[in-house]
């Protein structure tokens, strides 16, 4: 949100995670060190305590600012192009790819890994999804218009967000502090080709003792056209609304209670059904206390409840076949899944000595899934369906299919060896209990009972990392190198959709290296990683899975060079090489080499930019193998280049107008990470789902402080 002032101040531990590895005893050792350090810290003169922000509408996070090398902070104020959900925002970051399903709900992929390998959080709360076809990846529940910033963790270089195989991403709405009565208002509306219309609102008012905040949005679109002018079945309509009430009796105390509701209908061009219901209810209680003592800097407690009631069918959104005989029949199917999660989090941030900072905490997640299905035959007449009430899935009882119980303990320590050198280490231990009910194949449509039904097992998951960060004295250059290990048990989609209850846990050991350069005109960042994953969970044709050994390596590079006061040149590139060692083949669903080149002109209230995106062909494929969302095709994916342009006009701090054109030359292309199209009456389906053709858009932001 371009109107928001954001203070990117991170907790005093030094990364956006913490952890505990091995057994809970290790966590206790961290705590003992912290309390011992508290006595030591009392002997030292403390720095000035943090003050409340002076400006009424500044969104602030308290803590010591730590420039974290493996975290990527995306300032949403710099985004011009409208974004439908969280995945659209992530797609702008080097290293990210998107797997398209239609017009919305693309699945984000980081360094070739997606799903629960990339932990996704909203306001620090872990999110998953309800649909067994992954029609609702976690980013579906993100309204970009009300988010303040995004934090991306690359690799297993932190443990606060759980065992991060690929990394973690947190979409954040910052709590608010007012020093005197005041209000803030932000509204955004955007429109574009193919009937696309997005509206978002974020309003707050308060005084020194508290505030209330109302936010929400609505987004809709018709079917888009590809570069050949063919319609792609991709229409959607979605909305969300949130209310938060915060109490701030002093500058060091926050108590917030919030509730949220959302729903959506989304056409899906890749499977034989569409999402007709994604009814979400969320409730959260947050308590934060800062500067409790000279050594205890912050205490945090959060409780959350999320429930999603999901339904999908093959007749509500998609066209039906034409009547060819007087009394024709058509089979129909309705499916539904429910997801409910209760979670709790508690953590402490401590300063054992001026050079030693510690964060330690616990997480608990209690996740329940149910499923049901209904099939039948419609008798078609020259008019409406004869017996429509037979489609009512609410008359079908819910079948409790799956339960997860996860208790995690973590700790993370930052040691400043000198003004230019830090050592950061974290450990985490998770106890994951997976229990199943009587699960049936094909999403409860079949009567076949899955092999993993009516079982229970406990897994002990361990994660940890050690990292060195160093700033060079004679150049504006920083480097970081770390080794991390993370473990992950089979998730809902792997246990249920792939019948993978007996799959072994994944274990990723990864080396990450990064260099950052910040000169007067040139800024650059280079990241490299090497990953060895034992018992990687590999899906086969969306119906089965097995464990294999895999190796991955690659990295990203981003450059920005100021040619003059007005002109700036930008470039980035990302590449992943991955191999399935067990079968001696490429690891399926690995993105190709991708790069961007951009040129921007900015002068006063005006700016204009041109960007080219260049994607290499991908011939490293393993047909019919992939992940819970997609598998590789039989043929390599061709490369392509697409160009876009955008401009903006900001006459004052309250108005921000942006406009642009994507796919200027109306190129017909599709992404390598893609699901095969499913036949839809009235639409041309030829293999993969094509991306939108040439499209225009415009956006207006209004902010009042």
XYZ file of C-alpha atoms in Angstrom:
705
model
C 0.000 0.000 0.000
C 1.801 3.031 -1.259
C 0.310 5.422 1.269
C 1.502 3.577 4.344
C 4.633 4.489 6.232
C 6.369 1.283 7.172
C 9.096 0.817 9.745
C 10.828 -2.434 8.796
C 12.190 -3.045 12.275
C 12.726 -6.700 13.059
C 12.976 -8.541 16.367
C 16.269 -8.336 18.184
C 17.266 -11.932 17.500
C 18.708 -11.369 14.062
C 16.527 -13.398 11.680
C 12.879 -14.033 11.212
C 12.993 -17.392 12.925
C 14.081 -19.291 15.904
C 14.447 -22.924 16.689
C 15.119 -25.918 18.815
C 16.674 -29.108 17.564
C 17.077 -32.573 18.959
C 15.032 -32.640 22.167
C 13.223 -30.124 24.373
C 16.250 -30.216 26.700
C 18.187 -28.069 24.234
C 15.491 -25.432 24.427
C 15.788 -25.433 28.210
C 19.517 -24.778 27.889
C 18.784 -21.695 25.825
C 16.319 -20.512 28.457
C 18.846 -21.083 31.260
C 21.377 -19.027 29.349
C 18.802 -16.289 28.902
C 17.959 -16.033 32.594
C 21.644 -16.136 33.520
C 22.207 -13.389 30.973
C 19.410 -11.375 32.569
C 21.389 -11.124 35.765
C 24.463 -10.105 33.783
C 22.542 -7.527 31.789
C 21.311 -5.878 34.994
C 24.932 -4.923 35.696
C 25.230 -3.027 32.421
C 23.774 0.359 31.653
C 20.877 -0.180 29.245
C 20.297 1.740 26.072
C 17.317 4.034 25.856
C 14.025 2.217 25.680
C 12.086 2.369 22.470
C 9.603 5.188 22.165
C 6.192 5.236 20.596
C 6.122 6.702 17.130
C 5.588 10.448 16.947
C 3.317 10.403 13.913
C -0.261 9.332 14.349
C -0.535 6.876 11.512
C 2.874 5.278 11.420
C 2.699 1.502 11.510
C 5.483 0.279 13.752
C 7.110 -2.928 14.923
C 9.216 -2.649 18.056
C 12.630 -4.224 18.427
C 16.196 -3.715 17.354
C 16.760 -3.261 13.657
C 18.775 -6.140 12.220
C 19.599 -6.113 8.511
C 19.056 -9.781 7.893
C 20.897 -11.259 4.967
C 18.573 -14.165 4.187
C 15.343 -12.207 4.526
C 13.824 -10.342 1.639
C 11.602 -7.411 2.584
C 9.134 -6.423 -0.122
C 7.833 -2.882 0.372
C 4.319 -2.956 -1.038
C 4.372 0.810 -1.457
C 6.549 0.365 -4.535
C 4.122 -1.909 -6.387
C 2.186 -0.345 -9.264
C 0.544 -3.283 -11.021
C -2.593 -4.570 -9.247
C -2.317 -7.979 -7.572
C -5.246 -10.332 -7.069
C -3.785 -12.320 -4.176
C -0.556 -13.130 -2.366
C 0.800 -15.291 -5.174
C 0.706 -12.352 -7.598
C 2.858 -10.356 -5.177
C 5.395 -13.156 -4.785
C 5.679 -13.556 -8.543
C 7.588 -10.253 -8.665
C 10.444 -11.603 -6.504
C 13.466 -13.277 -8.162
C 13.398 -17.030 -7.556
C 9.601 -17.301 -7.524
C 7.439 -18.992 -10.138
C 3.669 -19.454 -10.233
C 1.657 -22.540 -11.191
C -1.535 -21.295 -12.837
C -4.969 -22.888 -12.309
C -7.132 -20.173 -13.847
C -7.534 -16.468 -13.275
C -6.794 -16.654 -9.546
C -5.274 -18.906 -6.874
C -1.952 -19.618 -8.569
C 0.385 -21.712 -6.430
C 3.710 -19.981 -5.568
C 6.936 -21.920 -6.120
C 10.272 -20.814 -4.649
C 13.461 -22.308 -6.027
C 11.411 -25.138 -7.505
C 9.601 -26.087 -4.287
C 6.003 -25.312 -3.351
C 3.169 -26.349 -1.061
C 4.110 -26.897 2.578
C 7.794 -26.907 1.631
C 7.342 -23.122 1.531
C 5.808 -22.196 4.885
C 3.182 -19.495 4.303
C 1.976 -17.267 7.112
C -0.456 -14.369 7.410
C 0.344 -12.068 10.316
C 2.610 -14.805 11.656
C -0.187 -17.410 11.575
C 0.552 -20.578 9.521
C -1.926 -21.174 6.698
C -2.651 -24.289 4.643
C -5.864 -24.915 2.661
C -8.971 -27.098 2.408
C -9.290 -28.304 -1.194
C -7.790 -31.708 -1.947
C -6.990 -30.394 -5.461
C -5.186 -27.350 -3.972
C -7.684 -24.885 -5.446
C -6.979 -22.719 -2.396
C -3.240 -22.442 -1.727
C -2.499 -20.400 1.375
C -1.804 -17.236 -0.644
C -5.424 -17.318 -1.859
C -6.424 -15.866 1.514
C -4.194 -12.789 1.164
C -5.757 -9.467 0.162
C -2.763 -7.428 -1.080
C -4.561 -4.135 -0.503
C -4.493 -4.476 3.276
C -0.994 -5.903 3.702
C 1.871 -3.680 4.837
C 4.868 -5.757 3.788
C 6.110 -9.248 2.996
C 9.052 -11.050 4.553
C 10.647 -13.894 2.610
C 13.057 -16.319 4.273
C 15.330 -18.082 1.798
C 16.253 -21.648 2.691
C 16.344 -23.283 6.135
C 18.189 -20.291 7.593
C 15.753 -19.708 10.451
C 13.395 -21.800 12.526
C 10.820 -19.464 14.032
C 8.280 -20.310 11.337
C 8.775 -24.060 11.583
C 10.951 -26.416 9.614
C 11.444 -24.519 6.348
C 12.433 -26.842 3.513
C 12.437 -24.161 0.808
C 11.898 -21.137 3.027
C 9.021 -19.174 4.500
C 6.934 -16.157 3.567
C 4.984 -13.956 5.977
C 2.346 -11.447 4.840
C 2.038 -8.814 7.547
C -0.458 -6.221 8.757
C 1.342 -4.144 11.351
C -0.347 -3.267 14.654
C -1.026 0.433 15.121
C -0.120 2.920 17.843
C -1.708 6.399 18.091
C -0.247 9.096 20.356
C -3.417 11.229 20.127
C -6.873 10.956 18.491
C -6.533 10.417 14.776
C -7.596 8.358 11.791
C -6.251 6.885 8.617
C -7.988 5.866 5.414
C -6.731 3.971 2.378
C -8.744 2.878 -0.646
C -7.685 1.315 -3.912
C -9.601 0.524 -7.072
C -8.194 -1.020 -10.233
C -9.657 -2.262 -13.468
C -8.384 -3.902 -16.577
C -8.963 -6.095 -19.568
C -11.231 -9.140 -19.419
C -13.580 -7.514 -16.913
C -11.010 -7.434 -14.124
C -12.022 -5.226 -11.191
C -10.347 -5.024 -7.772
C -11.449 -2.896 -4.821
C -9.768 -2.634 -1.439
C -10.337 -0.603 1.725
C -8.291 -0.169 4.899
C -9.490 2.341 7.516
C -8.491 2.891 11.130
C -9.148 5.337 13.934
C -7.897 5.523 17.488
C -6.209 7.387 20.290
C -3.417 6.660 22.768
C -5.350 3.895 24.540
C -6.450 1.912 21.515
C -7.735 1.712 17.962
C -10.095 -0.089 15.642
C -9.340 -1.110 12.065
C -11.688 -2.202 9.288
C -10.350 -3.632 6.060
C -11.487 -5.763 3.165
C -11.712 -6.126 -0.556
C -13.527 -7.582 -3.517
C -12.017 -8.899 -6.735
C -13.632 -10.260 -9.880
C -12.787 -11.091 -13.472
C -14.271 -12.698 -16.563
C -12.514 -15.347 -18.617
C -9.315 -13.953 -20.110
C -8.051 -14.429 -23.671
C -4.641 -15.774 -24.603
C -2.450 -14.311 -27.341
C -4.381 -16.213 -30.012
C -7.664 -14.704 -28.894
C -8.915 -17.979 -27.399
C -10.896 -17.754 -24.178
C -9.366 -19.449 -21.136
C -11.844 -20.661 -18.509
C -10.698 -18.451 -15.639
C -13.540 -16.326 -14.212
C -13.652 -15.647 -10.485
C -15.342 -13.550 -7.809
C -13.938 -13.224 -4.284
C -14.229 -10.986 -1.236
C -12.928 -10.605 2.309
C -13.618 -8.408 5.331
C -11.727 -7.978 8.613
C -12.308 -6.085 11.847
C -9.640 -5.547 14.508
C -9.839 -3.871 17.909
C -6.591 -2.983 19.662
C -5.821 -1.773 23.166
C -2.578 0.160 23.758
C -2.606 1.381 27.364
C 1.042 2.418 27.009
C 3.792 2.455 24.397
C 4.992 -0.999 25.490
C 1.689 -2.905 25.490
C -0.562 -4.212 22.735
C -3.682 -6.357 22.984
C -5.521 -6.992 19.712
C -8.552 -9.091 18.889
C -9.595 -9.585 15.267
C -12.110 -11.503 13.187
C -12.148 -12.108 9.442
C -14.487 -13.590 6.851
C -13.986 -14.384 3.171
C -15.524 -16.401 0.337
C -14.878 -17.042 -3.338
C -16.007 -18.694 -6.540
C -13.247 -19.582 -8.994
C -13.312 -21.353 -12.332
C -10.566 -23.922 -12.718
C -9.285 -24.757 -16.180
C -7.106 -27.626 -14.974
C -9.495 -30.066 -13.279
C -13.051 -31.234 -13.923
C -14.577 -29.039 -11.201
C -14.612 -25.436 -10.037
C -14.514 -23.887 -6.584
C -18.043 -22.711 -5.751
C -17.426 -22.047 -2.069
C -14.382 -21.095 0.014
C -16.114 -19.832 3.129
C -13.448 -18.855 5.645
C -13.866 -17.680 9.243
C -10.801 -16.553 11.196
C -10.429 -15.312 14.753
C -7.253 -14.133 16.495
C -6.119 -12.825 19.869
C -2.696 -11.184 20.146
C -0.853 -9.887 23.197
C 2.571 -8.248 23.045
C 4.566 -6.641 25.862
C 7.862 -4.820 25.329
C 10.710 -3.842 27.659
C 9.576 -5.938 30.615
C 13.022 -5.747 32.216
C 16.567 -4.727 31.252
C 17.112 -8.189 29.769
C 13.578 -9.249 28.695
C 12.785 -7.171 25.640
C 9.525 -8.689 24.418
C 6.893 -11.283 25.301
C 4.317 -12.407 22.762
C 1.247 -14.683 22.978
C -1.140 -15.393 20.116
C -4.216 -17.643 19.776
C -5.920 -18.325 16.431
C -8.781 -20.267 14.941
C -9.309 -20.754 11.202
C -12.108 -22.693 9.522
C -12.724 -23.127 5.786
C -15.809 -24.776 4.283
C -14.999 -25.618 0.664
C -17.254 -26.943 -2.081
C -16.666 -27.612 -5.767
C -18.771 -29.004 -8.598
C -18.836 -29.437 -12.373
C -21.969 -27.467 -13.263
C -22.360 -24.180 -11.339
C -19.715 -22.086 -13.123
C -18.957 -23.944 -16.334
C -21.155 -24.218 -19.426
C -23.143 -27.424 -19.872
C -23.393 -29.468 -23.006
C -26.145 -28.682 -25.457
C -29.319 -30.759 -25.434
C -29.061 -33.207 -28.368
C -31.996 -35.546 -27.692
C -35.380 -34.884 -26.034
C -34.443 -36.520 -22.737
C -30.684 -36.354 -22.390
C -28.789 -37.167 -19.197
C -25.612 -35.854 -17.662
C -23.624 -37.044 -14.720
C -22.750 -34.487 -12.064
C -20.393 -34.437 -9.118
C -20.218 -32.255 -6.009
C -17.338 -32.469 -3.541
C -16.550 -30.682 -0.341
C -13.776 -30.509 2.205
C -13.530 -28.742 5.517
C -10.425 -27.512 7.301
C -10.333 -26.243 10.866
C -7.175 -25.247 12.697
C -6.612 -23.986 16.214
C -3.135 -22.713 16.946
C -1.193 -20.993 19.706
C 2.180 -19.289 19.850
C 4.253 -17.948 22.716
C 7.724 -16.449 22.573
C 10.243 -14.330 24.475
C 12.964 -12.092 23.085
C 15.848 -11.638 25.501
C 19.147 -9.791 25.673
C 21.421 -12.007 27.722
C 24.351 -9.573 27.334
C 24.844 -6.586 25.037
C 26.332 -8.983 22.490
C 24.018 -11.994 22.949
C 20.350 -11.957 21.964
C 17.982 -14.895 22.239
C 14.465 -15.711 21.098
C 12.748 -18.826 22.404
C 9.188 -20.013 22.088
C 6.611 -22.708 21.478
C 3.998 -23.341 18.760
C 0.974 -25.627 18.792
C -1.211 -26.491 15.795
C -4.363 -28.607 15.931
C -5.660 -29.270 12.378
C -8.790 -31.228 11.429
C -9.982 -32.182 7.929
C -13.269 -33.652 6.729
C -14.562 -34.550 3.278
C -17.771 -35.571 1.502
C -18.957 -36.116 -2.067
C -22.163 -36.497 -4.042
C -22.646 -37.905 -7.532
C -25.755 -38.395 -9.614
C -27.414 -38.048 -12.998
C -29.384 -35.032 -14.239
C -32.309 -35.499 -16.583
C -32.094 -32.641 -19.092
C -35.163 -31.047 -20.663
C -35.509 -27.970 -22.927
C -35.253 -25.822 -19.805
C -33.833 -26.112 -16.298
C -32.563 -29.297 -14.703
C -35.502 -31.507 -13.694
C -34.316 -32.491 -10.224
C -31.902 -29.903 -8.909
C -32.364 -30.563 -5.210
C -30.511 -33.866 -5.622
C -27.309 -31.824 -5.928
C -27.494 -30.543 -2.339
C -24.252 -31.692 -0.703
C -25.347 -30.326 2.666
C -27.487 -33.446 3.001
C -24.357 -35.592 2.830
C -22.714 -36.204 6.239
C -19.123 -35.087 6.701
C -16.487 -37.795 7.002
C -13.635 -36.968 9.393
C -10.588 -38.042 7.410
C -7.434 -36.555 8.917
C -5.995 -34.907 12.028
C -2.630 -33.261 12.639
C -1.261 -32.302 16.061
C 2.055 -30.450 16.080
C 3.916 -29.157 19.123
C 7.058 -27.203 18.327
C 9.753 -25.692 20.528
C 12.477 -23.431 19.257
C 15.279 -21.105 20.230
C 17.570 -18.836 18.285
C 20.710 -17.023 19.361
C 22.571 -14.066 17.824
C 26.115 -13.349 18.942
C 27.770 -10.113 17.791
C 31.440 -11.032 17.777
C 32.334 -7.531 16.596
C 30.720 -4.509 15.024
C 31.012 -6.206 11.627
C 30.602 -9.899 12.398
C 27.678 -11.922 13.745
C 27.090 -15.577 14.419
C 23.455 -16.725 14.357
C 22.268 -20.199 15.325
C 18.869 -21.787 15.807
C 17.433 -25.121 16.891
C 13.917 -26.512 16.666
C 12.075 -29.657 17.666
C 8.555 -30.577 16.463
C 6.452 -33.503 17.596
C 3.972 -34.240 14.798
C 1.109 -36.689 15.340
C -0.853 -37.726 12.222
C -4.124 -39.644 12.586
C -6.474 -40.762 9.824
C -10.088 -41.818 9.646
C -11.748 -43.902 6.955
C -10.384 -42.099 3.896
C -11.803 -43.045 0.500
C -10.172 -42.676 -2.904
C -11.007 -39.911 -5.395
C -11.991 -37.426 -2.714
C -14.709 -39.663 -1.202
C -16.334 -40.307 -4.592
C -15.084 -43.897 -4.599
C -15.924 -46.557 -2.052
C -12.312 -47.808 -2.113
C -10.670 -47.269 1.268
C -7.160 -45.828 1.064
C -4.261 -47.872 2.423
C -3.455 -45.114 4.901
C -6.901 -45.090 6.485
C -7.458 -45.545 10.225
C -3.816 -45.188 11.239
C -1.811 -43.082 13.656
C 1.868 -42.237 13.892
C 4.194 -39.829 15.666
C 7.164 -38.178 13.966
C 10.001 -36.282 15.634
C 11.139 -33.464 13.345
C 14.389 -31.599 13.948
C 15.649 -28.412 12.358
C 18.592 -26.125 12.904
C 21.052 -23.757 11.294
C 24.333 -21.937 11.834
C 25.179 -18.760 9.949
C 27.976 -16.203 9.749
C 27.339 -12.612 8.631
C 30.150 -10.163 7.934
C 30.477 -6.593 6.644
C 33.711 -5.627 4.901
C 35.405 -2.492 6.256
C 36.816 -1.052 3.007
C 33.841 -1.628 0.683
C 30.032 -1.377 0.900
C 29.871 -5.160 0.801
C 28.240 -7.701 3.086
C 28.358 -11.473 2.942
C 26.643 -14.293 4.734
C 27.119 -18.037 4.676
C 25.031 -20.571 6.501
C 24.218 -24.239 6.673
C 20.755 -25.348 7.667
C 18.740 -28.514 8.114
C 14.945 -28.851 8.086
C 12.523 -31.762 8.246
C 8.911 -32.058 7.101
C 6.267 -34.756 7.469
C 3.758 -35.628 4.745
C 1.001 -33.021 4.579
C -2.760 -33.215 4.025
C -2.517 -33.472 0.231
C 0.203 -36.116 0.326
C -1.543 -38.237 2.947
C -5.052 -37.956 1.472
C -4.872 -37.159 -2.253
C -1.744 -39.269 -2.853
C -2.501 -41.977 -0.247
C 0.896 -41.291 1.308
C 0.426 -41.920 5.010
C 3.487 -44.196 5.169
C 5.835 -41.766 3.407
C 9.044 -40.976 5.262
C 9.722 -37.445 6.406
C 11.683 -35.149 4.107
C 15.098 -33.984 5.313
C 16.769 -31.043 3.603
C 20.360 -30.032 4.313
C 21.277 -26.810 2.556
C 24.230 -24.473 2.178
C 23.345 -20.821 1.466
C 25.756 -18.043 0.521
C 24.876 -14.420 -0.178
C 26.683 -11.220 -1.140
C 25.174 -7.739 -0.967
C 26.752 -4.610 -2.475
C 25.381 -1.104 -1.962
C 27.275 1.619 -3.799
C 26.374 5.171 -4.740
C 24.853 4.155 -8.066
C 25.052 0.373 -8.147
C 23.339 -2.045 -5.792
C 23.619 -5.781 -6.265
C 22.702 -9.006 -4.533
C 23.864 -12.527 -5.348
C 22.516 -15.666 -3.667
C 23.672 -19.244 -4.107
C 22.404 -22.475 -2.586
C 23.193 -26.186 -2.638
C 20.579 -28.561 -1.252
C 20.503 -32.313 -0.583
C 17.035 -33.657 0.224
C 16.739 -37.153 1.640
C 13.369 -38.875 1.167
C 11.997 -36.156 -1.094
C 8.270 -36.803 -1.605
C 7.722 -37.239 -5.359
C 4.175 -37.448 -6.725
C 3.150 -39.664 -9.634
C 0.222 -38.565 -11.820
C -1.543 -37.010 -8.857
C -2.559 -40.366 -7.389
C 0.516 -41.807 -5.658
C 3.860 -40.761 -4.164
C 7.205 -42.205 -3.137
C 10.398 -41.084 -1.425
C 13.505 -40.388 -3.517
C 16.879 -38.751 -2.993
C 17.239 -35.348 -4.648
C 19.857 -32.645 -5.068
C 19.217 -28.999 -5.956
C 21.494 -26.054 -6.637
C 21.133 -22.588 -8.067
C 20.663 -18.997 -7.063
C 19.453 -15.514 -7.855
C 21.079 -12.252 -8.854
C 19.518 -8.783 -8.768
C 21.111 -5.532 -9.963
C 20.052 -1.898 -9.944
C 22.144 0.806 -11.601
C 21.274 4.492 -11.584
C 22.238 5.756 -15.037
C 21.342 9.324 -14.121
C 19.149 11.166 -11.703
C 16.037 10.136 -13.663
C 16.972 6.835 -15.309
C 17.514 3.489 -13.547
C 18.399 0.140 -15.077
C 17.363 -3.059 -13.256
C 18.029 -6.717 -13.957
C 17.557 -10.028 -12.198
C 18.064 -13.685 -12.993
C 17.160 -16.944 -11.242
C 18.133 -20.528 -11.969
C 17.609 -23.935 -10.354
C 19.238 -27.225 -11.316
C 17.611 -30.257 -9.693
C 18.100 -33.998 -10.058
C 16.277 -37.093 -8.847
C 19.277 -39.174 -7.804
C 17.296 -42.326 -7.066
C 15.954 -42.657 -10.619
C 18.839 -40.763 -12.284
C 16.498 -38.275 -13.977
C 15.770 -34.548 -13.658
C 13.644 -33.641 -10.647
C 10.163 -32.950 -11.947
C 8.502 -29.517 -11.841
C 11.731 -27.542 -11.779
C 11.433 -24.025 -13.232
C 13.623 -22.932 -16.172
C 16.221 -20.173 -16.244
C 14.358 -16.876 -15.886
C 15.509 -13.273 -16.145
C 14.118 -9.730 -16.216
C 15.497 -6.506 -17.611
C 13.905 -3.160 -16.822
C 14.395 0.517 -17.505
C 12.640 3.176 -15.392
C 12.313 6.924 -15.775
C 11.272 8.942 -12.721
C 10.980 12.701 -12.433
C 8.916 14.458 -9.805
C 5.401 12.992 -9.705
C 5.866 11.051 -12.951
C 7.412 7.661 -13.600
C 7.482 5.281 -16.522
C 8.992 1.835 -16.923
C 9.516 -0.891 -19.495
C 10.252 -4.478 -18.468
C 11.159 -7.580 -20.430
C 10.841 -11.080 -18.981
C 12.928 -13.776 -20.628
C 12.379 -17.481 -19.944
C 14.585 -20.250 -21.298
C 13.112 -23.477 -22.610
C 12.971 -26.351 -20.144
C 13.912 -29.803 -21.403
C 14.882 -31.242 -18.021
C 11.607 -33.048 -17.404
C 10.334 -36.274 -15.857
C 6.958 -36.932 -17.502
C 4.016 -37.787 -15.220
C 5.982 -36.969 -12.072
C 5.755 -33.832 -9.977
C 4.098 -32.619 -6.796
C 0.637 -32.339 -5.257
C -0.393 -29.693 -7.787
C 1.145 -30.560 -11.156
C 3.301 -33.054 -13.078
C 5.663 -32.715 -16.021
C 4.353 -33.013 -19.584
C 5.703 -35.455 -22.138
C 7.299 -32.646 -24.143
C 9.787 -29.910 -23.179
C 8.427 -26.419 -22.587
C 9.500 -23.768 -25.136
C 11.078 -20.522 -24.021
C 9.578 -17.098 -24.571
C 10.017 -13.364 -24.028
C 7.236 -10.996 -22.996
C 7.284 -7.258 -22.456
C 5.246 -4.940 -20.295
C 5.169 -1.260 -19.512
C 3.717 0.853 -16.734
C 3.554 4.431 -15.608
C 2.416 6.367 -12.572
C 1.428 9.881 -11.555
C 1.563 11.004 -7.914
C 0.503 14.661 -7.746
C 0.471 14.664 -3.930
C 0.888 12.242 -1.011
C -2.822 11.382 -1.095
C -3.289 10.339 -4.730
C -1.467 7.662 -6.709
C -2.538 6.811 -10.245
C -0.871 3.967 -12.131
C -1.512 2.377 -15.520
C 0.111 -0.214 -17.697
C 0.037 -2.832 -20.420
C 1.122 -6.449 -19.986
C 2.211 -8.749 -22.809
C 2.535 -5.799 -25.202
C 3.010 -7.942 -28.315
C 0.113 -10.299 -27.474
C 2.395 -13.324 -27.254
C 0.868 -16.802 -26.864
C 2.827 -18.771 -24.280
C 2.530 -20.885 -21.160
C 4.669 -21.421 -18.098
C 6.607 -24.614 -17.584
C 5.154 -25.008 -14.088
C 1.625 -25.614 -15.239
C -1.240 -28.029 -14.908
C -2.658 -29.748 -17.968
C -5.947 -28.309 -19.137
C -9.208 -30.124 -18.458
C -11.990 -30.203 -21.109
C -14.587 -27.455 -20.638
C -17.583 -27.110 -22.950
C -17.118 -24.135 -25.289
C -13.379 -23.683 -24.625
C -10.338 -24.774 -26.608
C -8.044 -26.925 -24.487
C -4.650 -27.853 -25.914
C -2.278 -29.196 -23.301
C -1.077 -26.530 -20.854
C -2.977 -23.437 -19.748
C -1.891 -20.380 -21.722
C -1.122 -17.089 -20.003
C -3.225 -13.968 -20.710
C -2.664 -12.087 -23.966
C -2.272 -8.330 -24.215
C -4.047 -6.646 -21.311
C -4.477 -3.089 -20.096
C -4.920 -1.986 -16.510
C -5.240 1.131 -14.383
C -5.186 1.663 -10.627
C -6.045 4.543 -8.311
C -4.962 4.722 -4.660
C -6.370 7.301 -2.259
C -4.944 7.799 1.228
C -5.983 10.238 3.920
C -4.004 10.632 7.136
